[in-house]
Amino acid sequence: MSLGILTSGESIAFFLLAAVALVSTYKMVTSRLITHAALFMALTFTSVAGVFLLLEAEFVAAIQILIYTGAITTMILFAIMMSGLSDIKAERKRGQLWVKSDPAIMVFGGVFAAFMCYIYYTAQLPAAAAAETLPTVKAIGTALFTKYVIPFEVASILLLIAMVGAIILTAKEAESE
Amino acid sequence: MSLPIYFPLGFSALLFGIGLWGALTRTNAVRILMFLEVMLNAVCLNLITFNRYFWSQTPEAASEATIASLFIMTVAAAEAAVGLAIILSLVRNRGTVEADKATMLKG
């Protein structure tokens, strides 16, 4: 791998975004307060949206910011705030951060990542596509409402059921109190 | 594309690995849910990368991974909604968010 690839603007931007995402995911694991973990999660998702932009998938980057950073992080933060448990008491103390069968689990994620990197590095990947086009919003919408209309409707039903289920799960307790 | 394909692939593998590590080591149920979201996001990144490099001859082909990521994000949102509702219910019934203390099924 020549040095020119590593020092191009695209690669430098990618490495910055990847470093921010990986460090903030690591901080998600190690931070004591769960609110901090949720905010680090928002940072991770924003950095991954930047990587999506580098891969020229603008639509996914926008959806990522809207759904993950906007909706899911906010929902998790609301759930943390409304659960009524004190964050510091609920969390284990610094010395007891990890569960007991720790070393095997700690190695597990690292071994998985190293294994996948090794597979990617040794795989006989085909040559990159010659005529490259970008996914347009028009093509996405057309495919979503013609070729993928059944999965689209199923996804909407899934969201409806999830919404009703969440309301039932949380409202049942309220009326019994 | 001057970016070699190994960079985003390795990045998504590392992101998935850290998410797996966190989901297996931390016992707070809300935090486990957050790591699940991170792992799903790494999978999305993998799909987008492969589509961008190998399957982008026409706009229709180039939008396939975008649609797949859209469905993944839909499922992730539904999962987060139901999961948080279950966790809130657990907090109300048992007063804990620790996943290893939810042992009602143990008998």
PDB file of C-alpha atoms in Angstrom:
ATOM      1  CA  MET A   1       0.000   0.000   0.000  1.00  0.00           C
ATOM      2  CA  SER A   2       1.666   3.193  -1.090  1.00  0.00           C
ATOM      3  CA  LEU A   3       1.893   6.267   1.046  1.00  0.00           C
ATOM      4  CA  GLY A   4      -0.123   8.297  -1.437  1.00  0.00           C
ATOM      5  CA  ILE A   5      -3.283   6.370  -0.609  1.00  0.00           C
ATOM      6  CA  LEU A   6      -2.799   6.990   3.088  1.00  0.00           C
ATOM      7  CA  THR A   7      -2.219  10.713   2.769  1.00  0.00           C
ATOM      8  CA  SER A   8      -5.007  11.593   0.348  1.00  0.00           C
ATOM      9  CA  GLY A   9      -7.662  13.901   1.708  1.00  0.00           C
ATOM     10  CA  GLU A  10     -10.282  11.197   1.563  1.00  0.00           C
ATOM     11  CA  SER A  11      -8.198   8.817   3.657  1.00  0.00           C
ATOM     12  CA  ILE A  12      -7.281  11.473   6.213  1.00  0.00           C
ATOM     13  CA  ALA A  13     -10.950  12.397   6.629  1.00  0.00           C
ATOM     14  CA  PHE A  14     -11.822   8.724   6.907  1.00  0.00           C
ATOM     15  CA  PHE A  15      -9.184   8.085   9.567  1.00  0.00           C
ATOM     16  CA  LEU A  16     -10.319  11.083  11.601  1.00  0.00           C
ATOM     17  CA  LEU A  17     -13.960   9.975  11.479  1.00  0.00           C
ATOM     18  CA  ALA A  18     -13.079   6.347  12.209  1.00  0.00           C
ATOM     19  CA  ALA A  19     -10.874   7.326  15.149  1.00  0.00           C
ATOM     20  CA  VAL A  20     -13.640   9.487  16.637  1.00  0.00           C
ATOM     21  CA  ALA A  21     -16.198   6.695  16.174  1.00  0.00           C
ATOM     22  CA  LEU A  22     -14.007   3.954  17.646  1.00  0.00           C
ATOM     23  CA  VAL A  23     -12.840   6.032  20.608  1.00  0.00           C
ATOM     24  CA  SER A  24     -16.375   7.117  21.441  1.00  0.00           C
ATOM     25  CA  THR A  25     -17.628   3.527  21.159  1.00  0.00           C
ATOM     26  CA  TYR A  26     -14.838   2.501  23.527  1.00  0.00           C
ATOM     27  CA  LYS A  27     -15.917   5.288  25.881  1.00  0.00           C
ATOM     28  CA  MET A  28     -19.469   3.933  25.655  1.00  0.00           C
ATOM     29  CA  VAL A  29     -18.165   0.700  27.161  1.00  0.00           C
ATOM     30  CA  THR A  30     -16.038   2.255  29.868  1.00  0.00           C
ATOM     31  CA  SER A  31     -17.945   5.380  30.923  1.00  0.00           C
ATOM     32  CA  ARG A  32     -19.632   5.077  34.292  1.00  0.00           C
ATOM     33  CA  LEU A  33     -22.673   7.248  33.707  1.00  0.00           C
ATOM     34  CA  ILE A  34     -25.163   5.852  31.258  1.00  0.00           C
ATOM     35  CA  THR A  35     -26.126   9.339  30.079  1.00  0.00           C
ATOM     36  CA  HIS A  36     -22.518   9.817  28.998  1.00  0.00           C
ATOM     37  CA  ALA A  37     -22.708   6.506  27.144  1.00  0.00           C
ATOM     38  CA  ALA A  38     -25.835   7.699  25.314  1.00  0.00           C
ATOM     39  CA  LEU A  39     -24.134  10.941  24.286  1.00  0.00           C
ATOM     40  CA  PHE A  40     -21.051   9.024  23.115  1.00  0.00           C
ATOM     41  CA  MET A  41     -23.423   6.856  21.096  1.00  0.00           C
ATOM     42  CA  ALA A  42     -24.727   9.987  19.358  1.00  0.00           C
ATOM     43  CA  LEU A  43     -21.119  10.944  18.559  1.00  0.00           C
ATOM     44  CA  THR A  44     -20.460   7.465  17.138  1.00  0.00           C
ATOM     45  CA  PHE A  45     -23.524   7.638  14.925  1.00  0.00           C
ATOM     46  CA  THR A  46     -22.605  11.106  13.669  1.00  0.00           C
ATOM     47  CA  SER A  47     -19.092   9.929  12.776  1.00  0.00           C
ATOM     48  CA  VAL A  48     -20.478   6.895  10.957  1.00  0.00           C
ATOM     49  CA  ALA A  49     -22.763   9.280   9.048  1.00  0.00           C
ATOM     50  CA  GLY A  50     -19.604  11.107   8.004  1.00  0.00           C
ATOM     51  CA  VAL A  51     -18.149   7.816   6.743  1.00  0.00           C
ATOM     52  CA  PHE A  52     -21.367   7.268   4.784  1.00  0.00           C
ATOM     53  CA  LEU A  53     -20.830  10.683   3.209  1.00  0.00           C
ATOM     54  CA  LEU A  54     -17.282   9.650   2.267  1.00  0.00           C
ATOM     55  CA  LEU A  55     -18.735   6.536   0.621  1.00  0.00           C
ATOM     56  CA  GLU A  56     -21.037   8.867  -1.350  1.00  0.00           C
ATOM     57  CA  ALA A  57     -24.213   7.503   0.242  1.00  0.00           C
ATOM     58  CA  GLU A  58     -25.765  10.858   1.105  1.00  0.00           C
ATOM     59  CA  PHE A  59     -29.276   9.504   1.609  1.00  0.00           C
ATOM     60  CA  VAL A  60     -28.147   6.978   4.224  1.00  0.00           C
ATOM     61  CA  ALA A  61     -26.087   9.671   5.953  1.00  0.00           C
ATOM     62  CA  ALA A  62     -29.148  11.922   6.227  1.00  0.00           C
ATOM     63  CA  ILE A  63     -31.336   9.035   7.428  1.00  0.00           C
ATOM     64  CA  GLN A  64     -28.635   8.066   9.910  1.00  0.00           C
ATOM     65  CA  ILE A  65     -28.572  11.554  11.430  1.00  0.00           C
ATOM     66  CA  LEU A  66     -32.378  11.723  11.507  1.00  0.00           C
ATOM     67  CA  ILE A  67     -33.141   8.283  12.926  1.00  0.00           C
ATOM     68  CA  TYR A  68     -30.122   7.292  14.993  1.00  0.00           C
ATOM     69  CA  THR A  69     -28.756  10.586  16.254  1.00  0.00           C
ATOM     70  CA  GLY A  70     -32.113  12.320  16.338  1.00  0.00           C
ATOM     71  CA  ALA A  71     -34.686   9.737  17.298  1.00  0.00           C
ATOM     72  CA  ILE A  72     -33.088   6.716  18.950  1.00  0.00           C
ATOM     73  CA  THR A  73     -30.574   8.620  21.091  1.00  0.00           C
ATOM     74  CA  THR A  74     -33.309  10.987  22.251  1.00  0.00           C
ATOM     75  CA  MET A  75     -35.605   8.091  23.034  1.00  0.00           C
ATOM     76  CA  ILE A  76     -32.915   6.278  25.037  1.00  0.00           C
ATOM     77  CA  LEU A  77     -32.082   9.476  26.933  1.00  0.00           C
ATOM     78  CA  PHE A  78     -35.775  10.003  27.719  1.00  0.00           C
ATOM     79  CA  ALA A  79     -36.065   6.417  28.929  1.00  0.00           C
ATOM     80  CA  ILE A  80     -33.011   6.860  31.162  1.00  0.00           C
ATOM     81  CA  MET A  81     -34.340  10.103  32.608  1.00  0.00           C
ATOM     82  CA  MET A  82     -37.851   8.734  33.139  1.00  0.00           C
ATOM     83  CA  SER A  83     -36.866   5.384  34.598  1.00  0.00           C
ATOM     84  CA  GLY A  84     -36.509   7.099  37.960  1.00  0.00           C
ATOM     85  CA  LEU A  85     -33.384   5.197  38.911  1.00  0.00           C
ATOM     86  CA  SER A  86     -30.372   7.153  39.934  1.00  0.00           C
ATOM     87  CA  ASP A  87     -27.718   6.544  37.289  1.00  0.00           C
ATOM     88  CA  ILE A  88     -24.799   6.433  39.670  1.00  0.00           C
ATOM     89  CA  LYS A  89     -26.444   3.974  42.046  1.00  0.00           C
ATOM     90  CA  ALA A  90     -27.623   1.727  39.237  1.00  0.00           C
ATOM     91  CA  GLU A  91     -24.169   1.493  37.739  1.00  0.00           C
ATOM     92  CA  ARG A  92     -21.533  -0.697  39.274  1.00  0.00           C
ATOM     93  CA  LYS A  93     -18.618   1.003  40.923  1.00  0.00           C
ATOM     94  CA  ARG A  94     -15.402   1.592  39.060  1.00  0.00           C
ATOM     95  CA  GLY A  95     -13.677  -1.479  40.416  1.00  0.00           C
ATOM     96  CA  GLN A  96     -16.638  -3.715  39.614  1.00  0.00           C
ATOM     97  CA  LEU A  97     -17.155  -2.510  36.079  1.00  0.00           C
ATOM     98  CA  TRP A  98     -16.847  -5.878  34.408  1.00  0.00           C
ATOM     99  CA  VAL A  99     -18.687  -9.134  34.894  1.00  0.00           C
ATOM    100  CA  LYS A 100     -16.792 -12.037  36.364  1.00  0.00           C
ATOM    101  CA  SER A 101     -16.028 -14.181  33.303  1.00  0.00           C
ATOM    102  CA  ASP A 102     -14.363 -11.122  31.905  1.00  0.00           C
ATOM    103  CA  PRO A 103     -11.116 -12.060  30.075  1.00  0.00           C
ATOM    104  CA  ALA A 104     -12.769 -14.493  27.669  1.00  0.00           C
ATOM    105  CA  ILE A 105     -15.440 -11.976  26.739  1.00  0.00           C
ATOM    106  CA  MET A 106     -12.941  -9.142  26.428  1.00  0.00           C
ATOM    107  CA  VAL A 107     -10.904 -11.152  23.971  1.00  0.00           C
ATOM    108  CA  PHE A 108     -13.989 -12.310  22.073  1.00  0.00           C
ATOM    109  CA  GLY A 109     -14.844  -9.001  20.381  1.00  0.00           C
ATOM    110  CA  GLY A 110     -11.197  -8.342  19.540  1.00  0.00           C
ATOM    111  CA  VAL A 111     -10.725 -11.809  18.074  1.00  0.00           C
ATOM    112  CA  PHE A 112     -13.859 -11.386  16.000  1.00  0.00           C
ATOM    113  CA  ALA A 113     -12.726  -8.028  14.618  1.00  0.00           C
ATOM    114  CA  ALA A 114      -9.204  -9.315  13.882  1.00  0.00           C
ATOM    115  CA  PHE A 115     -10.629 -12.386  12.182  1.00  0.00           C
ATOM    116  CA  MET A 116     -12.911 -10.303   9.960  1.00  0.00           C
ATOM    117  CA  CYS A 117     -10.047  -7.935   9.087  1.00  0.00           C
ATOM    118  CA  TYR A 118      -7.902 -10.934   8.165  1.00  0.00           C
ATOM    119  CA  ILE A 119     -10.680 -12.340   5.962  1.00  0.00           C
ATOM    120  CA  TYR A 120     -11.138  -8.995   4.226  1.00  0.00           C
ATOM    121  CA  TYR A 121      -7.410  -8.650   3.707  1.00  0.00           C
ATOM    122  CA  THR A 122      -6.920 -12.110   2.216  1.00  0.00           C
ATOM    123  CA  ALA A 123     -10.192 -12.311   0.244  1.00  0.00           C
ATOM    124  CA  GLN A 124      -9.974 -12.386  -3.529  1.00  0.00           C
ATOM    125  CA  LEU A 125     -12.204  -9.395  -4.083  1.00  0.00           C
ATOM    126  CA  PRO A 126     -13.293  -8.628  -7.643  1.00  0.00           C
ATOM    127  CA  ALA A 127     -12.135  -5.435  -9.292  1.00  0.00           C
ATOM    128  CA  ALA A 128     -14.142  -2.367  -8.390  1.00  0.00           C
ATOM    129  CA  ALA A 129     -16.992  -1.476 -10.720  1.00  0.00           C
ATOM    130  CA  ALA A 130     -15.816   0.476 -13.727  1.00  0.00           C
ATOM    131  CA  ALA A 131     -18.867   2.615 -14.455  1.00  0.00           C
ATOM    132  CA  GLU A 132     -19.826   4.026 -11.105  1.00  0.00           C
ATOM    133  CA  THR A 133     -23.097   5.762 -10.506  1.00  0.00           C
ATOM    134  CA  LEU A 134     -24.443   7.167  -7.301  1.00  0.00           C
ATOM    135  CA  PRO A 135     -27.699   6.077  -5.669  1.00  0.00           C
ATOM    136  CA  THR A 136     -30.201   8.800  -6.450  1.00  0.00           C
ATOM    137  CA  VAL A 137     -33.184   9.500  -4.239  1.00  0.00           C
ATOM    138  CA  LYS A 138     -35.375   8.994  -7.291  1.00  0.00           C
ATOM    139  CA  ALA A 139     -34.028   5.477  -7.851  1.00  0.00           C
ATOM    140  CA  ILE A 140     -34.386   4.687  -4.153  1.00  0.00           C
ATOM    141  CA  GLY A 141     -38.000   5.855  -4.072  1.00  0.00           C
ATOM    142  CA  THR A 142     -38.901   4.057  -7.288  1.00  0.00           C
ATOM    143  CA  ALA A 143     -37.407   0.770  -6.083  1.00  0.00           C
ATOM    144  CA  LEU A 144     -39.026   1.172  -2.663  1.00  0.00           C
ATOM    145  CA  PHE A 145     -42.512   1.559  -4.143  1.00  0.00           C
ATOM    146  CA  THR A 146     -42.249  -0.971  -6.969  1.00  0.00           C
ATOM    147  CA  LYS A 147     -39.743  -3.766  -6.390  1.00  0.00           C
ATOM    148  CA  TYR A 148     -39.711  -3.598  -2.602  1.00  0.00           C
ATOM    149  CA  VAL A 149     -43.310  -2.562  -1.951  1.00  0.00           C
ATOM    150  CA  ILE A 150     -44.181  -5.703   0.046  1.00  0.00           C
ATOM    151  CA  PRO A 151     -41.198  -5.367   2.446  1.00  0.00           C
ATOM    152  CA  PHE A 152     -42.017  -1.680   2.718  1.00  0.00           C
ATOM    153  CA  GLU A 153     -45.590  -2.399   3.805  1.00  0.00           C
ATOM    154  CA  VAL A 154     -44.403  -5.116   6.182  1.00  0.00           C
ATOM    155  CA  ALA A 155     -41.951  -2.627   7.695  1.00  0.00           C
ATOM    156  CA  SER A 156     -44.751  -0.122   8.223  1.00  0.00           C
ATOM    157  CA  ILE A 157     -46.893  -2.778   9.920  1.00  0.00           C
ATOM    158  CA  LEU A 158     -43.893  -3.723  12.061  1.00  0.00           C
ATOM    159  CA  LEU A 159     -43.489  -0.105  13.167  1.00  0.00           C
ATOM    160  CA  LEU A 160     -47.199   0.137  13.973  1.00  0.00           C
ATOM    161  CA  ILE A 161     -47.102  -3.070  16.030  1.00  0.00           C
ATOM    162  CA  ALA A 162     -43.945  -1.910  17.829  1.00  0.00           C
ATOM    163  CA  MET A 163     -45.612   1.390  18.685  1.00  0.00           C
ATOM    164  CA  VAL A 164     -48.772  -0.288  19.989  1.00  0.00           C
ATOM    165  CA  GLY A 165     -46.694  -2.844  21.901  1.00  0.00           C
ATOM    166  CA  ALA A 166     -44.569  -0.146  23.537  1.00  0.00           C
ATOM    167  CA  ILE A 167     -47.681   1.762  24.597  1.00  0.00           C
ATOM    168  CA  ILE A 168     -49.337  -1.370  26.006  1.00  0.00           C
ATOM    169  CA  LEU A 169     -46.191  -2.425  27.875  1.00  0.00           C
ATOM    170  CA  THR A 170     -45.752   0.939  29.538  1.00  0.00           C
ATOM    171  CA  ALA A 171     -49.409   1.930  30.040  1.00  0.00           C
ATOM    172  CA  LYS A 172     -50.512  -1.296  31.720  1.00  0.00           C
ATOM    173  CA  GLU A 173     -48.445  -0.508  34.775  1.00  0.00           C
ATOM    174  CA  ALA A 174     -49.768   3.033  35.003  1.00  0.00           C
ATOM    175  CA  GLU A 175     -53.411   2.069  35.288  1.00  0.00           C
ATOM    176  CA  SER A 176     -52.788  -0.601  37.900  1.00  0.00           C
ATOM    177  CA  GLU A 177     -51.028   1.826  40.211  1.00  0.00           C
TER     178      GLU A 177
ATOM    179  CA  MET B   1     -12.678   6.151  -5.173  1.00  0.00           C
ATOM    180  CA  SER B   2      -9.194   6.662  -3.830  1.00  0.00           C
ATOM    181  CA  LEU B   3     -10.156   5.058  -0.510  1.00  0.00           C
ATOM    182  CA  PRO B   4      -9.160   1.360  -0.447  1.00  0.00           C
ATOM    183  CA  ILE B   5     -12.064  -0.921   0.362  1.00  0.00           C
ATOM    184  CA  TYR B   6     -10.189  -2.402   3.344  1.00  0.00           C
ATOM    185  CA  PHE B   7     -10.481   0.801   5.353  1.00  0.00           C
ATOM    186  CA  PRO B   8     -14.285   0.949   5.692  1.00  0.00           C
ATOM    187  CA  LEU B   9     -14.511  -2.842   5.986  1.00  0.00           C
ATOM    188  CA  GLY B  10     -11.928  -2.947   8.760  1.00  0.00           C
ATOM    189  CA  PHE B  11     -13.583   0.010  10.456  1.00  0.00           C
ATOM    190  CA  SER B  12     -16.969  -1.704  10.469  1.00  0.00           C
ATOM    191  CA  ALA B  13     -15.428  -4.922  11.792  1.00  0.00           C
ATOM    192  CA  LEU B  14     -13.754  -2.997  14.627  1.00  0.00           C
ATOM    193  CA  LEU B  15     -16.972  -1.125  15.393  1.00  0.00           C
ATOM    194  CA  PHE B  16     -18.876  -4.414  15.508  1.00  0.00           C
ATOM    195  CA  GLY B  17     -16.179  -5.959  17.714  1.00  0.00           C
ATOM    196  CA  ILE B  18     -16.284  -3.130  20.255  1.00  0.00           C
ATOM    197  CA  GLY B  19     -20.088  -3.250  20.222  1.00  0.00           C
ATOM    198  CA  LEU B  20     -20.026  -7.008  20.824  1.00  0.00           C
ATOM    199  CA  TRP B  21     -17.535  -6.592  23.633  1.00  0.00           C
ATOM    200  CA  GLY B  22     -19.670  -3.921  25.280  1.00  0.00           C
ATOM    201  CA  ALA B  23     -22.922  -5.833  24.853  1.00  0.00           C
ATOM    202  CA  LEU B  24     -21.393  -8.908  26.478  1.00  0.00           C
ATOM    203  CA  THR B  25     -19.566  -7.211  29.345  1.00  0.00           C
ATOM    204  CA  ARG B  26     -21.965  -4.522  30.538  1.00  0.00           C
ATOM    205  CA  THR B  27     -25.022  -5.667  32.460  1.00  0.00           C
ATOM    206  CA  ASN B  28     -27.129  -2.519  32.238  1.00  0.00           C
ATOM    207  CA  ALA B  29     -30.017  -3.368  29.910  1.00  0.00           C
ATOM    208  CA  VAL B  30     -30.251   0.117  28.395  1.00  0.00           C
ATOM    209  CA  ARG B  31     -26.548   0.011  27.609  1.00  0.00           C
ATOM    210  CA  ILE B  32     -26.850  -3.418  25.994  1.00  0.00           C
ATOM    211  CA  LEU B  33     -29.582  -1.939  23.770  1.00  0.00           C
ATOM    212  CA  MET B  34     -27.228   0.883  22.772  1.00  0.00           C
ATOM    213  CA  PHE B  35     -24.503  -1.584  21.772  1.00  0.00           C
ATOM    214  CA  LEU B  36     -27.039  -3.507  19.697  1.00  0.00           C
ATOM    215  CA  GLU B  37     -27.727  -0.290  17.776  1.00  0.00           C
ATOM    216  CA  VAL B  38     -24.004   0.241  17.217  1.00  0.00           C
ATOM    217  CA  MET B  39     -23.610  -3.310  15.882  1.00  0.00           C
ATOM    218  CA  LEU B  40     -26.558  -2.888  13.504  1.00  0.00           C
ATOM    219  CA  ASN B  41     -24.974   0.329  12.317  1.00  0.00           C
ATOM    220  CA  ALA B  42     -21.696  -1.466  11.595  1.00  0.00           C
ATOM    221  CA  VAL B  43     -23.630  -3.989   9.495  1.00  0.00           C
ATOM    222  CA  CYS B  44     -25.218  -1.117   7.540  1.00  0.00           C
ATOM    223  CA  LEU B  45     -21.765   0.311   6.898  1.00  0.00           C
ATOM    224  CA  ASN B  46     -20.587  -3.048   5.581  1.00  0.00           C
ATOM    225  CA  LEU B  47     -23.534  -3.294   3.174  1.00  0.00           C
ATOM    226  CA  ILE B  48     -23.038   0.254   1.900  1.00  0.00           C
ATOM    227  CA  THR B  49     -19.319  -0.339   1.362  1.00  0.00           C
ATOM    228  CA  PHE B  50     -19.720  -3.511  -0.677  1.00  0.00           C
ATOM    229  CA  ASN B  51     -22.495  -1.943  -2.742  1.00  0.00           C
ATOM    230  CA  ARG B  52     -20.448   1.188  -3.391  1.00  0.00           C
ATOM    231  CA  TYR B  53     -17.394  -0.698  -4.625  1.00  0.00           C
ATOM    232  CA  PHE B  54     -18.839  -3.662  -6.503  1.00  0.00           C
ATOM    233  CA  TRP B  55     -22.483  -3.081  -7.424  1.00  0.00           C
ATOM    234  CA  SER B  56     -22.907   0.484  -8.599  1.00  0.00           C
ATOM    235  CA  GLN B  57     -23.251   0.194 -12.360  1.00  0.00           C
ATOM    236  CA  THR B  58     -26.784   1.590 -12.537  1.00  0.00           C
ATOM    237  CA  PRO B  59     -28.686   3.880 -10.138  1.00  0.00           C
ATOM    238  CA  GLU B  60     -31.056   0.987  -9.385  1.00  0.00           C
ATOM    239  CA  ALA B  61     -28.206  -1.327  -8.389  1.00  0.00           C
ATOM    240  CA  ALA B  62     -26.464   1.461  -6.480  1.00  0.00           C
ATOM    241  CA  SER B  63     -29.549   2.046  -4.323  1.00  0.00           C
ATOM    242  CA  GLU B  64     -29.951  -1.577  -3.214  1.00  0.00           C
ATOM    243  CA  ALA B  65     -27.839  -1.261  -0.059  1.00  0.00           C
ATOM    244  CA  THR B  66     -29.520   2.020   0.791  1.00  0.00           C
ATOM    245  CA  ILE B  67     -32.880   0.261   0.816  1.00  0.00           C
ATOM    246  CA  ALA B  68     -31.460  -2.596   2.885  1.00  0.00           C
ATOM    247  CA  SER B  69     -30.053  -0.075   5.392  1.00  0.00           C
ATOM    248  CA  LEU B  70     -33.433   1.627   5.484  1.00  0.00           C
ATOM    249  CA  PHE B  71     -35.069  -1.639   6.530  1.00  0.00           C
ATOM    250  CA  ILE B  72     -32.326  -2.316   9.075  1.00  0.00           C
ATOM    251  CA  MET B  73     -32.905   1.114  10.595  1.00  0.00           C
ATOM    252  CA  THR B  74     -36.675   0.473  10.683  1.00  0.00           C
ATOM    253  CA  VAL B  75     -36.114  -2.760  12.582  1.00  0.00           C
ATOM    254  CA  ALA B  76     -33.615  -1.013  14.871  1.00  0.00           C
ATOM    255  CA  ALA B  77     -36.134   1.711  15.687  1.00  0.00           C
ATOM    256  CA  ALA B  78     -38.889  -0.829  16.406  1.00  0.00           C
ATOM    257  CA  GLU B  79     -36.491  -2.871  18.535  1.00  0.00           C
ATOM    258  CA  ALA B  80     -35.406   0.187  20.509  1.00  0.00           C
ATOM    259  CA  ALA B  81     -39.035   1.192  21.158  1.00  0.00           C
ATOM    260  CA  VAL B  82     -40.129  -2.251  22.373  1.00  0.00           C
ATOM    261  CA  GLY B  83     -36.864  -2.875  24.228  1.00  0.00           C
ATOM    262  CA  LEU B  84     -37.078   0.398  26.130  1.00  0.00           C
ATOM    263  CA  ALA B  85     -40.724  -0.321  26.995  1.00  0.00           C
ATOM    264  CA  ILE B  86     -39.706  -3.728  28.368  1.00  0.00           C
ATOM    265  CA  ILE B  87     -36.866  -2.145  30.346  1.00  0.00           C
ATOM    266  CA  LEU B  88     -39.208   0.507  31.793  1.00  0.00           C
ATOM    267  CA  SER B  89     -41.618  -2.258  32.763  1.00  0.00           C
ATOM    268  CA  LEU B  90     -38.733  -4.167  34.366  1.00  0.00           C
ATOM    269  CA  VAL B  91     -37.733  -1.068  36.316  1.00  0.00           C
ATOM    270  CA  ARG B  92     -41.272  -0.624  37.595  1.00  0.00           C
ATOM    271  CA  ASN B  93     -41.710  -4.267  38.577  1.00  0.00           C
ATOM    272  CA  ARG B  94     -38.280  -5.139  39.908  1.00  0.00           C
ATOM    273  CA  GLY B  95     -36.584  -1.797  40.477  1.00  0.00           C
ATOM    274  CA  THR B  96     -33.498  -2.718  38.509  1.00  0.00           C
ATOM    275  CA  VAL B  97     -32.038  -2.242  35.058  1.00  0.00           C
ATOM    276  CA  GLU B  98     -29.405  -4.926  35.477  1.00  0.00           C
ATOM    277  CA  ALA B  99     -29.949  -7.636  32.904  1.00  0.00           C
ATOM    278  CA  ASP B 100     -28.483 -10.374  35.111  1.00  0.00           C
ATOM    279  CA  LYS B 101     -31.009  -9.608  37.858  1.00  0.00           C
ATOM    280  CA  ALA B 102     -34.001 -10.261  35.595  1.00  0.00           C
ATOM    281  CA  THR B 103     -34.206 -13.930  36.533  1.00  0.00           C
ATOM    282  CA  MET B 104     -37.978 -14.388  36.762  1.00  0.00           C
ATOM    283  CA  LEU B 105     -37.910 -17.222  34.239  1.00  0.00           C
ATOM    284  CA  LYS B 106     -35.321 -19.143  36.212  1.00  0.00           C
ATOM    285  CA  GLY B 107     -37.944 -20.818  38.403  1.00  0.00           C
TER     286      GLY B 107
END
